[in-house]
Each structure stands twice: as C-alpha cells, then as structure tokens.
CSV table of N, CA and C in Angstrom, one decimal:
chain,number,residue,atom,x,y,z
K,277,MET,N,-22.0,-11.2,21.0
K,277,MET,CA,-20.4,-11.0,21.3
K,277,MET,C,-20.1,-9.9,20.9
K,278,THR,N,-19.3,-9.0,21.4
K,278,THR,CA,-19.2,-7.6,21.5
K,278,THR,C,-17.9,-7.6,20.8
K,279,VAL,N,-17.9,-6.2,20.2
K,279,VAL,CA,-16.6,-6.4,19.2
K,279,VAL,C,-15.0,-6.6,19.8
K,280,LYS,N,-15.1,-6.5,21.1
K,280,LYS,CA,-13.7,-7.0,21.7
K,280,LYS,C,-13.5,-8.6,21.6
K,281,ALA,N,-14.1,-9.3,21.9
K,281,ALA,CA,-14.5,-10.8,21.9
K,281,ALA,C,-14.6,-11.2,20.6
K,282,ALA,N,-15.2,-10.7,19.4
K,282,ALA,CA,-15.0,-10.8,18.2
K,282,ALA,C,-13.4,-10.7,17.6
K,283,ARG,N,-13.1,-9.2,18.0
K,283,ARG,CA,-11.2,-9.0,17.9
K,283,ARG,C,-10.7,-10.0,18.7
K,284,ALA,N,-11.2,-10.6,19.5
K,284,ALA,CA,-10.2,-11.4,20.5
K,284,ALA,C,-10.0,-13.1,19.6
K,285,SER,N,-11.2,-13.4,19.3
K,285,SER,CA,-11.5,-14.5,18.4
K,285,SER,C,-10.9,-14.7,17.1
K,286,LEU,N,-11.0,-13.7,16.5
K,286,LEU,CA,-10.0,-13.3,14.8
K,286,LEU,C,-8.7,-13.7,15.4
K,287,GLY,N,-7.8,-12.8,16.3
K,287,GLY,CA,-6.6,-12.8,16.5
K,287,GLY,C,-6.4,-14.2,16.8
K,288,VAL,N,-6.8,-15.0,17.9
K,288,VAL,CA,-6.4,-16.5,18.4
K,288,VAL,C,-6.9,-17.1,17.0
K,289,ALA,N,-7.7,-17.0,15.7
K,289,ALA,CA,-7.7,-17.5,14.6
K,289,ALA,C,-6.3,-17.5,13.9
K,290,GLY,N,-6.3,-16.4,14.0
K,290,GLY,CA,-5.0,-15.8,13.2
K,290,GLY,C,-3.9,-16.3,13.2
K,291,VAL,N,-3.2,-16.5,14.4
K,291,VAL,CA,-2.5,-16.9,15.2
K,291,VAL,C,-2.1,-18.4,15.2
K,292,ALA,N,-3.4,-19.2,15.2
K,292,ALA,CA,-3.3,-20.7,14.9
K,292,ALA,C,-3.4,-20.7,13.4
K,293,ILE,N,-3.8,-20.3,13.2
K,293,ILE,CA,-3.2,-20.2,11.3
K,293,ILE,C,-1.8,-20.2,10.8
K,294,LEU,N,-1.4,-19.2,11.5
K,294,LEU,CA,-0.3,-19.1,11.6
K,294,LEU,C,1.0,-20.0,12.0
K,295,VAL,N,0.9,-20.2,13.2
K,295,VAL,CA,1.7,-21.5,13.5
K,295,VAL,C,1.5,-22.9,12.9
K,296,TYR,N,0.3,-23.2,12.8
K,296,TYR,CA,-0.1,-24.4,11.5
K,296,TYR,C,0.7,-24.0,10.1
K,297,GLY,N,0.5,-23.2,9.8
K,297,GLY,CA,1.4,-22.8,8.7
K,297,GLY,C,2.9,-23.1,8.7
K,298,LEU,N,3.4,-22.1,9.8
K,298,LEU,CA,5.0,-22.4,10.0
K,298,LEU,C,5.4,-23.9,10.2
K,299,LEU,N,4.5,-24.7,11.3
K,299,LEU,CA,4.6,-25.8,11.1
K,299,LEU,C,5.0,-26.8,10.1
K,300,GLY,N,4.1,-26.6,8.8
K,300,GLY,CA,4.0,-27.0,8.0
K,300,GLY,C,4.9,-27.1,7.0
K,301,LEU,N,5.9,-25.6,7.2
K,301,LEU,CA,7.0,-25.2,6.3
K,301,LEU,C,7.8,-26.6,6.3
K,302,PRO,N,8.6,-26.7,7.2
K,302,PRO,CA,9.7,-27.9,7.1
K,302,PRO,C,9.1,-29.1,6.3
K,303,THR,N,8.0,-29.4,6.2
K,303,THR,CA,7.3,-30.7,5.8
K,303,THR,C,7.0,-30.2,3.8
K,304,GLN,N,6.8,-29.2,3.8
K,304,GLN,CA,6.4,-29.3,2.3
K,304,GLN,C,7.6,-28.2,1.7
K,305,LEU,N,8.9,-28.0,2.3
K,305,LEU,CA,9.8,-27.3,1.6
K,305,LEU,C,10.9,-27.9,1.7
K,306,GLY,N,11.8,-27.9,0.4
K,306,GLY,CA,13.2,-28.4,0.9
K,306,GLY,C,14.3,-27.7,1.9
K,307,PRO,N,15.2,-28.0,2.2
K,307,PRO,CA,16.1,-26.8,2.8
K,307,PRO,C,16.8,-25.5,2.1
K,308,SER,N,16.6,-25.7,0.5
K,308,SER,CA,16.9,-24.8,-0.2
K,308,SER,C,15.8,-23.6,-0.3
K,309,GLN,N,14.7,-24.2,-0.5
K,309,GLN,CA,13.2,-23.2,-0.6
K,309,GLN,C,13.0,-23.0,1.0
K,310,LEU,N,13.5,-23.4,2.0
K,310,LEU,CA,13.2,-22.9,2.9
K,310,LEU,C,13.9,-21.7,3.3
K,311,ILE,N,15.2,-21.8,3.4
K,311,ILE,CA,16.1,-20.5,3.4
K,311,ILE,C,15.7,-19.4,2.4
K,312,GLY,N,15.8,-19.7,1.3
K,312,GLY,CA,15.1,-18.7,0.3
K,312,GLY,C,13.9,-18.2,0.4
K,313,LEU,N,12.7,-18.9,1.4
K,313,LEU,CA,11.5,-18.1,1.6
K,313,LEU,C,11.8,-17.4,2.7
K,314,LEU,N,12.8,-18.1,3.6
K,314,LEU,CA,12.9,-17.1,4.6
K,314,LEU,C,13.9,-15.6,4.7
K,315,THR,N,14.6,-15.8,3.7
K,315,THR,CA,15.6,-14.7,2.8
K,315,THR,C,14.3,-13.5,2.5
K,316,TRP,N,13.3,-14.2,1.5
K,316,TRP,CA,12.4,-13.2,1.1
K,316,TRP,C,11.8,-12.8,2.0
K,317,MET,N,11.1,-13.6,2.9
K,317,MET,CA,10.5,-12.6,4.1
K,317,MET,C,11.4,-11.3,4.9
K,318,ALA,N,12.8,-11.9,5.5
K,318,ALA,CA,13.6,-10.6,5.8
K,318,ALA,C,13.6,-9.6,5.5
K,319,VAL,N,14.1,-10.0,3.8
K,319,VAL,CA,14.3,-8.5,3.1
K,319,VAL,C,12.7,-7.7,2.8
K,320,ALA,N,11.8,-8.4,2.4
K,320,ALA,CA,10.7,-8.1,2.6
K,320,ALA,C,10.8,-7.1,3.8
K,321,ILE,N,10.5,-7.3,4.9
K,321,ILE,CA,10.7,-6.8,6.1
K,321,ILE,C,11.5,-5.9,6.3
K,322,LEU,N,12.8,-5.8,5.6
K,322,LEU,CA,13.7,-4.8,5.7
K,322,LEU,C,13.1,-3.8,5.2
K,323,ILE,N,12.3,-4.2,3.8
K,323,ILE,CA,12.3,-3.0,2.7
K,323,ILE,C,10.9,-2.1,3.4
K,324,HIS,N,10.1,-3.0,3.9
K,324,HIS,CA,8.7,-2.6,4.6
K,324,HIS,C,9.7,-1.1,5.5
K,325,ASP,N,10.1,-1.8,6.7
K,325,ASP,CA,10.5,-0.8,7.6
K,325,ASP,C,11.6,0.2,7.4
K,326,GLY,N,12.6,-0.5,6.5
K,326,GLY,CA,13.5,0.5,6.0
K,326,GLY,C,13.3,1.6,5.3
K,327,VAL,N,12.3,1.0,4.3
K,327,VAL,CA,12.3,2.4,3.3
K,327,VAL,C,10.9,2.7,3.1
K,328,ILE,N,9.9,1.6,2.9
K,328,ILE,CA,8.7,2.3,3.0
K,328,ILE,C,8.0,3.1,3.7
K,329,VAL,N,8.1,2.4,5.5
K,329,VAL,CA,7.5,3.5,6.4
K,329,VAL,C,8.1,4.9,6.5
K,330,PRO,N,9.5,4.7,6.7
K,330,PRO,CA,10.5,6.4,6.6
K,330,PRO,C,9.8,6.7,5.5
K,331,LEU,N,9.7,7.0,4.0
K,331,LEU,CA,9.2,7.3,3.0
K,331,LEU,C,8.0,7.9,3.1
K,332,SER,N,6.7,7.1,3.7
K,332,SER,CA,5.6,7.2,3.8
K,332,SER,C,5.3,8.2,5.1
K,333,THR,N,6.3,8.5,5.6
K,333,THR,CA,6.5,9.0,7.3
K,333,THR,C,6.7,10.4,6.8
K,334,LEU,N,7.6,10.6,6.1
K,334,LEU,CA,8.3,11.8,5.7
K,334,LEU,C,7.8,12.4,4.3
K,335,ALA,N,6.7,11.5,3.7
K,335,ALA,CA,6.1,12.1,2.7
K,335,ALA,C,4.3,12.6,3.5
K,336,GLY,N,4.3,12.2,4.6
K,336,GLY,CA,2.9,12.3,5.0
K,336,GLY,C,3.3,13.8,5.9
K,337,ALA,N,5.0,13.9,6.2
K,337,ALA,CA,5.0,15.1,7.1
K,337,ALA,C,4.7,16.4,5.8
K,338,GLY,N,5.9,15.9,5.1
K,338,GLY,CA,5.9,17.3,3.9
K,338,GLY,C,4.2,17.0,3.6
K,339,LEU,N,3.3,16.6,3.2
K,339,LEU,CA,2.1,16.6,2.8
K,339,LEU,C,1.6,17.6,3.3
K,340,THR,N,1.4,17.0,5.1
K,340,THR,CA,1.1,17.8,6.2
K,340,THR,C,1.4,19.4,6.0
K,341,ARG,N,2.5,19.6,5.9
K,341,ARG,CA,3.2,20.9,6.0
K,341,ARG,C,2.5,21.7,4.7
K,342,ALA,N,2.9,21.1,3.7
K,342,ALA,CA,2.6,21.7,2.5
K,342,ALA,C,1.0,21.7,1.9
K,343,GLY,N,0.2,21.3,2.6
K,343,GLY,CA,-1.6,21.1,2.5
K,343,GLY,C,-2.0,21.1,3.8
K,344,SER,N,-1.4,22.7,4.4
K,344,SER,CA,-2.1,22.7,6.0
K,344,SER,C,-3.5,23.6,5.5
K,345,LYS,N,-3.7,24.2,4.6
K,345,LYS,CA,-4.8,24.7,4.4
K,345,LYS,C,-6.0,23.3,4.5
K,346,LEU,N,-5.7,22.3,4.0
K,346,LEU,CA,-7.0,21.1,3.9
K,346,LEU,C,-7.3,21.0,5.2
K,347,GLN,N,-8.4,20.3,4.9
K,347,GLN,CA,-8.8,20.1,6.5
K,347,GLN,C,-8.7,18.2,6.6
K,348,PRO,N,-8.4,17.9,7.8
K,348,PRO,CA,-7.6,16.5,7.9
K,348,PRO,C,-8.1,15.5,7.1
K,349,PRO,N,-9.5,15.3,7.1
K,349,PRO,CA,-10.2,14.3,6.1
K,349,PRO,C,-9.3,14.4,4.4
K,350,SER,N,-9.4,16.0,3.9
K,350,SER,CA,-8.8,16.1,3.0
K,350,SER,C,-7.6,15.7,2.6
K,351,ALA,N,-6.7,15.9,3.7
K,351,ALA,CA,-5.2,15.8,3.5
K,351,ALA,C,-5.1,14.3,3.4
K,352,ALA,N,-6.1,13.5,4.3
K,352,ALA,CA,-5.5,12.1,4.7
K,352,ALA,C,-5.6,11.3,3.1
K,353,VAL,N,-7.2,11.4,2.3
K,353,VAL,CA,-7.5,11.4,1.2
K,353,VAL,C,-6.1,11.7,0.0
K,354,LEU,N,-5.8,12.9,0.2
K,354,LEU,CA,-4.6,13.0,-0.1
K,354,LEU,C,-3.3,12.1,-0.2
K,355,ARG,N,-3.3,11.7,1.0
K,355,ARG,CA,-1.5,11.2,1.5
K,355,ARG,C,-2.2,9.5,1.0
K,356,GLY,N,-3.4,9.2,1.0
K,356,GLY,CA,-3.4,7.8,0.6
K,356,GLY,C,-3.1,7.6,-0.3
K,357,ALA,N,-3.8,8.5,-1.4
K,357,ALA,CA,-4.0,8.9,-3.0
K,357,ALA,C,-2.5,8.4,-3.0
K,358,LEU,N,-1.8,9.6,-2.9
K,358,LEU,CA,0.4,9.2,-3.1
K,358,LEU,C,0.3,7.7,-2.7
K,359,LEU,N,0.2,7.9,-1.7
K,359,LEU,CA,0.9,6.7,-0.9
K,359,LEU,C,0.5,5.5,-1.8
K,360,THR,N,-0.7,5.4,-2.1
K,360,THR,CA,-1.3,4.2,-3.3
K,360,THR,C,-0.5,4.5,-4.8
K,361,GLY,N,-0.6,5.5,-5.3
K,361,GLY,CA,0.4,5.6,-6.2
K,361,GLY,C,1.5,5.3,-6.4
K,362,ALA,N,2.3,5.9,-5.5
K,362,ALA,CA,3.3,5.8,-5.1
K,362,ALA,C,4.2,3.7,-5.1
K,363,LEU,N,3.1,3.2,-4.2
K,363,LEU,CA,3.2,1.8,-4.6
K,363,LEU,C,3.1,1.3,-5.3
K,364,VAL,N,2.2,1.4,-6.0
K,364,VAL,CA,1.9,0.7,-7.8
K,364,VAL,C,2.9,1.0,-8.4
K,365,THR,N,3.2,2.5,-8.2
K,365,THR,CA,4.4,2.9,-9.4
K,365,THR,C,5.9,1.7,-9.2
K,366,LEU,N,6.2,1.7,-7.8
K,366,LEU,CA,7.2,0.9,-7.6
K,366,LEU,C,6.7,-0.5,-8.0
K,367,LEU,N,6.1,-1.2,-7.4
K,367,LEU,CA,5.7,-2.6,-8.5
K,367,LEU,C,5.5,-2.5,-10.2
K,368,ALA,N,5.0,-1.4,-10.3
K,368,ALA,CA,5.0,-1.2,-12.2
K,368,ALA,C,6.6,-0.8,-12.8
K,369,GLY,N,7.3,-0.4,-11.9
K,369,GLY,CA,9.0,-0.1,-12.5
K,369,GLY,C,9.2,-1.7,-12.2
K,370,ILE,N,8.8,-2.4,-11.7
K,370,ILE,CA,9.6,-3.8,-11.4
K,370,ILE,C,8.9,-4.5,-12.2
K,371,LEU,N,8.1,-4.7,-13.0
K,371,LEU,CA,7.0,-5.4,-13.9
K,371,LEU,C,7.7,-4.7,-15.2
K,372,LEU,N,8.0,-3.3,-15.5
K,372,LEU,CA,8.6,-2.6,-16.5
K,372,LEU,C,9.4,-3.0,-17.0
K,373,LYS,N,10.8,-3.0,-15.6
K,373,LYS,CA,12.0,-3.6,-15.9
K,373,LYS,C,12.2,-5.2,-16.4
K,374,ALA,N,11.4,-6.1,-15.6
K,374,ALA,CA,11.3,-7.1,-16.2
K,374,ALA,C,10.9,-7.7,-17.7
K,375,GLN,N,9.8,-6.8,-18.0
K,375,GLN,CA,9.6,-6.9,-19.5
K,375,GLN,C,10.9,-6.6,-20.2
K,376,SER,N,11.4,-5.7,-19.8
K,376,SER,CA,12.2,-5.1,-20.8
K,376,SER,C,13.5,-6.1,-21.1
K,377,VAL,N,13.6,-7.2,-19.8
K,377,VAL,CA,14.7,-8.2,-20.4
K,377,VAL,C,14.1,-9.4,-20.4
K,378,ALA,N,13.0,-9.6,-20.5
K,378,ALA,CA,12.1,-10.9,-20.8
K,378,ALA,C,12.5,-11.4,-22.1
K,379,GLN,N,13.0,-12.7,-22.1
K,379,GLN,CA,13.2,-13.5,-23.4
K,379,GLN,C,12.0,-14.0,-24.3
K,380,ALA,N,10.8,-14.3,-23.6
K,380,ALA,CA,9.6,-14.5,-24.1
K,380,ALA,C,8.6,-13.5,-24.6
K,381,ALA,N,8.3,-13.2,-25.7
K,381,ALA,CA,7.0,-12.3,-25.6
K,381,ALA,C,6.0,-12.4,-25.1
K,382,THR,N,5.7,-13.7,-25.0
K,382,THR,CA,4.5,-13.8,-24.4
K,382,THR,C,4.5,-13.4,-22.8
K,383,VAL,N,5.8,-13.5,-22.0
K,383,VAL,CA,5.9,-13.5,-20.6
K,383,VAL,C,5.5,-11.6,-20.5
K,384,LEU,N,4.9,-11.0,-19.2
K,384,LEU,CA,4.8,-10.0,-19.3
K,384,LEU,C,4.2,-9.1,-20.7
K,385,GLU,N,3.0,-9.6,-21.1
K,385,GLU,CA,3.0,-8.4,-22.6
K,385,GLU,C,1.7,-7.5,-22.1
K,386,ALA,N,1.5,-6.9,-20.8
K,386,ALA,CA,0.8,-6.1,-20.5
K,386,ALA,C,1.3,-4.6,-20.9
K,387,GLY,N,0.5,-3.4,-20.9
K,387,GLY,CA,1.0,-2.6,-21.6
K,387,GLY,C,0.9,-1.7,-19.6
K,388,TYR,N,2.1,-2.0,-19.2
K,388,TYR,CA,2.2,-1.3,-17.7
K,388,TYR,C,2.3,0.2,-17.8
K,389,ALA,N,3.2,0.7,-19.0
K,389,ALA,CA,3.3,2.2,-18.4
K,389,ALA,C,1.9,2.9,-18.9
K,390,VAL,N,1.4,2.1,-19.8
K,390,VAL,CA,-0.5,2.9,-20.1
K,390,VAL,C,-1.1,2.7,-19.3
K,391,ASN,N,-0.8,1.6,-18.6
K,391,ASN,CA,-2.2,1.1,-17.3
K,391,ASN,C,-1.6,2.1,-16.1
K,392,LEU,N,-0.3,2.2,-15.8
K,392,LEU,CA,0.3,2.8,-14.7
K,392,LEU,C,-0.5,4.3,-14.9
K,393,LEU,N,0.1,4.9,-16.0
K,393,LEU,CA,-0.7,6.2,-16.1
K,393,LEU,C,-1.9,6.4,-16.0
K,394,GLY,N,-2.8,5.4,-16.9
K,394,GLY,CA,-4.4,5.5,-16.5
K,394,GLY,C,-4.8,5.4,-15.0
K,395,LEU,N,-3.8,4.4,-14.1
K,395,LEU,CA,-3.8,4.7,-12.7
K,395,LEU,C,-4.1,6.0,-12.0
K,396,TRP,N,-2.6,6.4,-12.5
K,396,TRP,CA,-2.6,7.6,-11.8
K,396,TRP,C,-3.7,8.7,-12.1
K,397,VAL,N,-4.3,9.1,-13.5
K,397,VAL,CA,-5.3,9.6,-14.0
K,397,VAL,C,-6.6,9.5,-13.2
K,398,VAL,N,-6.5,8.2,-13.2
K,398,VAL,CA,-8.2,8.1,-12.3
K,398,VAL,C,-7.9,8.4,-10.6
K,399,LEU,N,-7.1,8.1,-10.1
K,399,LEU,CA,-6.2,8.4,-8.6
K,399,LEU,C,-6.4,9.5,-8.2
K,400,ALA,N,-6.2,10.9,-9.6
K,400,ALA,CA,-5.6,11.9,-9.1
K,400,ALA,C,-7.6,12.7,-9.3
K,401,LEU,N,-8.0,11.7,-10.4
K,401,LEU,CA,-9.8,12.5,-10.2
K,401,LEU,C,-10.3,12.3,-9.4
K,402,ALA,N,-10.2,11.1,-8.8
K,402,ALA,CA,-10.9,10.3,-7.8
K,402,ALA,C,-10.8,11.2,-6.4
K,403,SER,N,-9.5,11.1,-6.1
K,403,SER,CA,-8.7,12.3,-4.8
K,403,SER,C,-9.2,13.7,-5.2
K,404,ALA,N,-8.9,13.8,-5.9
K,404,ALA,CA,-9.6,15.6,-6.5
K,404,ALA,C,-11.0,15.6,-5.9
K,405,ALA,N,-12.2,14.8,-6.6
K,405,ALA,CA,-13.6,14.7,-6.6
K,405,ALA,C,-13.5,14.6,-4.8
K,406,ALA,N,-13.1,13.6,-4.1
K,406,ALA,CA,-13.2,13.4,-3.0
K,406,ALA,C,-12.9,14.7,-1.6
K,407,ILE,N,-11.5,15.3,-2.5
K,407,ILE,CA,-11.7,16.4,-2.1
K,407,ILE,C,-12.6,18.0,-1.8
K,408,VAL,N,-12.4,17.9,-2.9
K,408,VAL,CA,-13.5,19.0,-2.8
K,408,VAL,C,-15.0,18.6,-2.1
K,409,VAL,N,-15.6,17.5,-2.3
K,409,VAL,CA,-16.9,17.4,-1.4
K,409,VAL,C,-16.3,17.5,-0.4
K,410,LEU,N,-15.3,17.1,0.5
K,410,LEU,CA,-14.9,16.9,1.6
K,410,LEU,C,-14.7,18.5,2.4
K,411,GLU,N,-14.2,19.3,1.5
K,411,GLU,CA,-14.0,20.9,1.6
K,411,GLU,C,-15.3,21.3,1.8
K,412,ARG,N,-16.0,21.3,0.8
K,412,ARG,CA,-17.4,22.0,0.6
K,412,ARG,C,-18.2,21.5,2.2
K,413,ARG,N,-18.6,20.1,2.2
K,413,ARG,CA,-19.0,19.5,3.6
K,413,ARG,C,-18.5,20.4,4.8
K,414,ALA,N,-17.3,20.6,4.7
K,414,ALA,CA,-16.5,21.2,5.8
K,414,ALA,C,-17.2,22.7,6.0
K,415,ARG,N,-17.4,23.5,4.8
K,415,ARG,CA,-17.5,25.0,5.1
K,415,ARG,C,-18.9,24.8,5.3
K,416,ARG,N,-19.8,23.9,4.7
K,416,ARG,CA,-20.9,23.9,5.0
K,416,ARG,C,-21.6,23.7,6.5
K,417,SER,N,-21.0,22.8,7.1
K,417,SER,CA,-21.3,22.2,8.3
K,417,SER,C,-20.2,23.5,9.6
K,418,GLY,N,-19.6,24.3,9.0
K,418,GLY,CA,-18.8,25.2,9.7
K,418,GLY,C,-17.7,24.7,10.7
K,419,THR,N,-17.6,23.3,10.0
K,419,THR,CA,-16.0,22.8,10.8
K,419,THR,C,-14.8,22.8,10.4
K,420,ILE,N,-14.9,24.0,10.0
K,420,ILE,CA,-13.3,24.5,9.4
K,420,ILE,C,-12.0,24.4,10.5
K,421,SER,N,-10.9,23.7,10.1
K,421,SER,CA,-10.4,24.0,11.3
K,421,SER,C,-9.0,24.6,10.9
K,422,PRO,N,-8.5,25.3,12.0
K,422,PRO,CA,-7.5,26.7,11.4
K,422,PRO,C,-6.7,26.3,10.8
C-alpha cells in the first residue's frame, strides 16, 4: 500500500466516523444539549481562527524577524516552544480562575501556578538545548544560511 492510498483510506475512515457521530448526536442529546454543543463548537472555531491563528502568525513573524540569526530548524523549535507555552498558559489561566472561584476545596486542587512555572522552565531548557545542538550541527556541516 502506498502512502497516498494509506492517507486516502484514513481520510475516508475519518469522514465515516465523523458522519456516524454527527448522525448519532440528535439521538443521544436533547435539544438544549445539542444547541449547547453546537454553540461550544462554534465558539471554539471562532477562538481558533479569530485569536490563536492570528496571534501565532504575528508571533511567528516577530520571532522570525527577531531571531533572524538562527537557522530555520532552530527558529522552528523556538516558535514551537513559545506557542506550546502560550497555549498551556492560556489553559492554566482558565484553571487558575476557576480555582479561585471554586466553592469546594476538593475541586481543582492542583498547584497550577507552580506546575505552569515548571513547564516553562522545562520548555526553556529543552528548547535551548535543542537550539544549541541544531546550531552546532549546522556550523559543522557548513549549512549555515545567511
């Protein structure tokens, strides 16, 4: 089986599962739940296309301009790390807000702020190590781009 045929098979299987799921929604959910789900999905699409994509595009352009001395693979690592950190920070912000207004102490009891700080430290160290390795490899091979 070729890669093209495998991709086409996976695409057909994905569409079939999607159609099966969509056809099952009216039988599994009540009208108010169905409207709530559709509203949630519409807001998720708006947030993705209206907020995350423009911000990541701007961040990528800014990082490309600021990190113009980095090799393309290194710049990609930096952009990926920053985007990952930003998205996790966004989610952690929601959890921190929910934790501050939670009525029960047993709900949302994790240390989200400390865990977020730990994530950023690990992300910074891992991406810095990867960038150092990629830059050294590019220098050794003589493939440094202008």
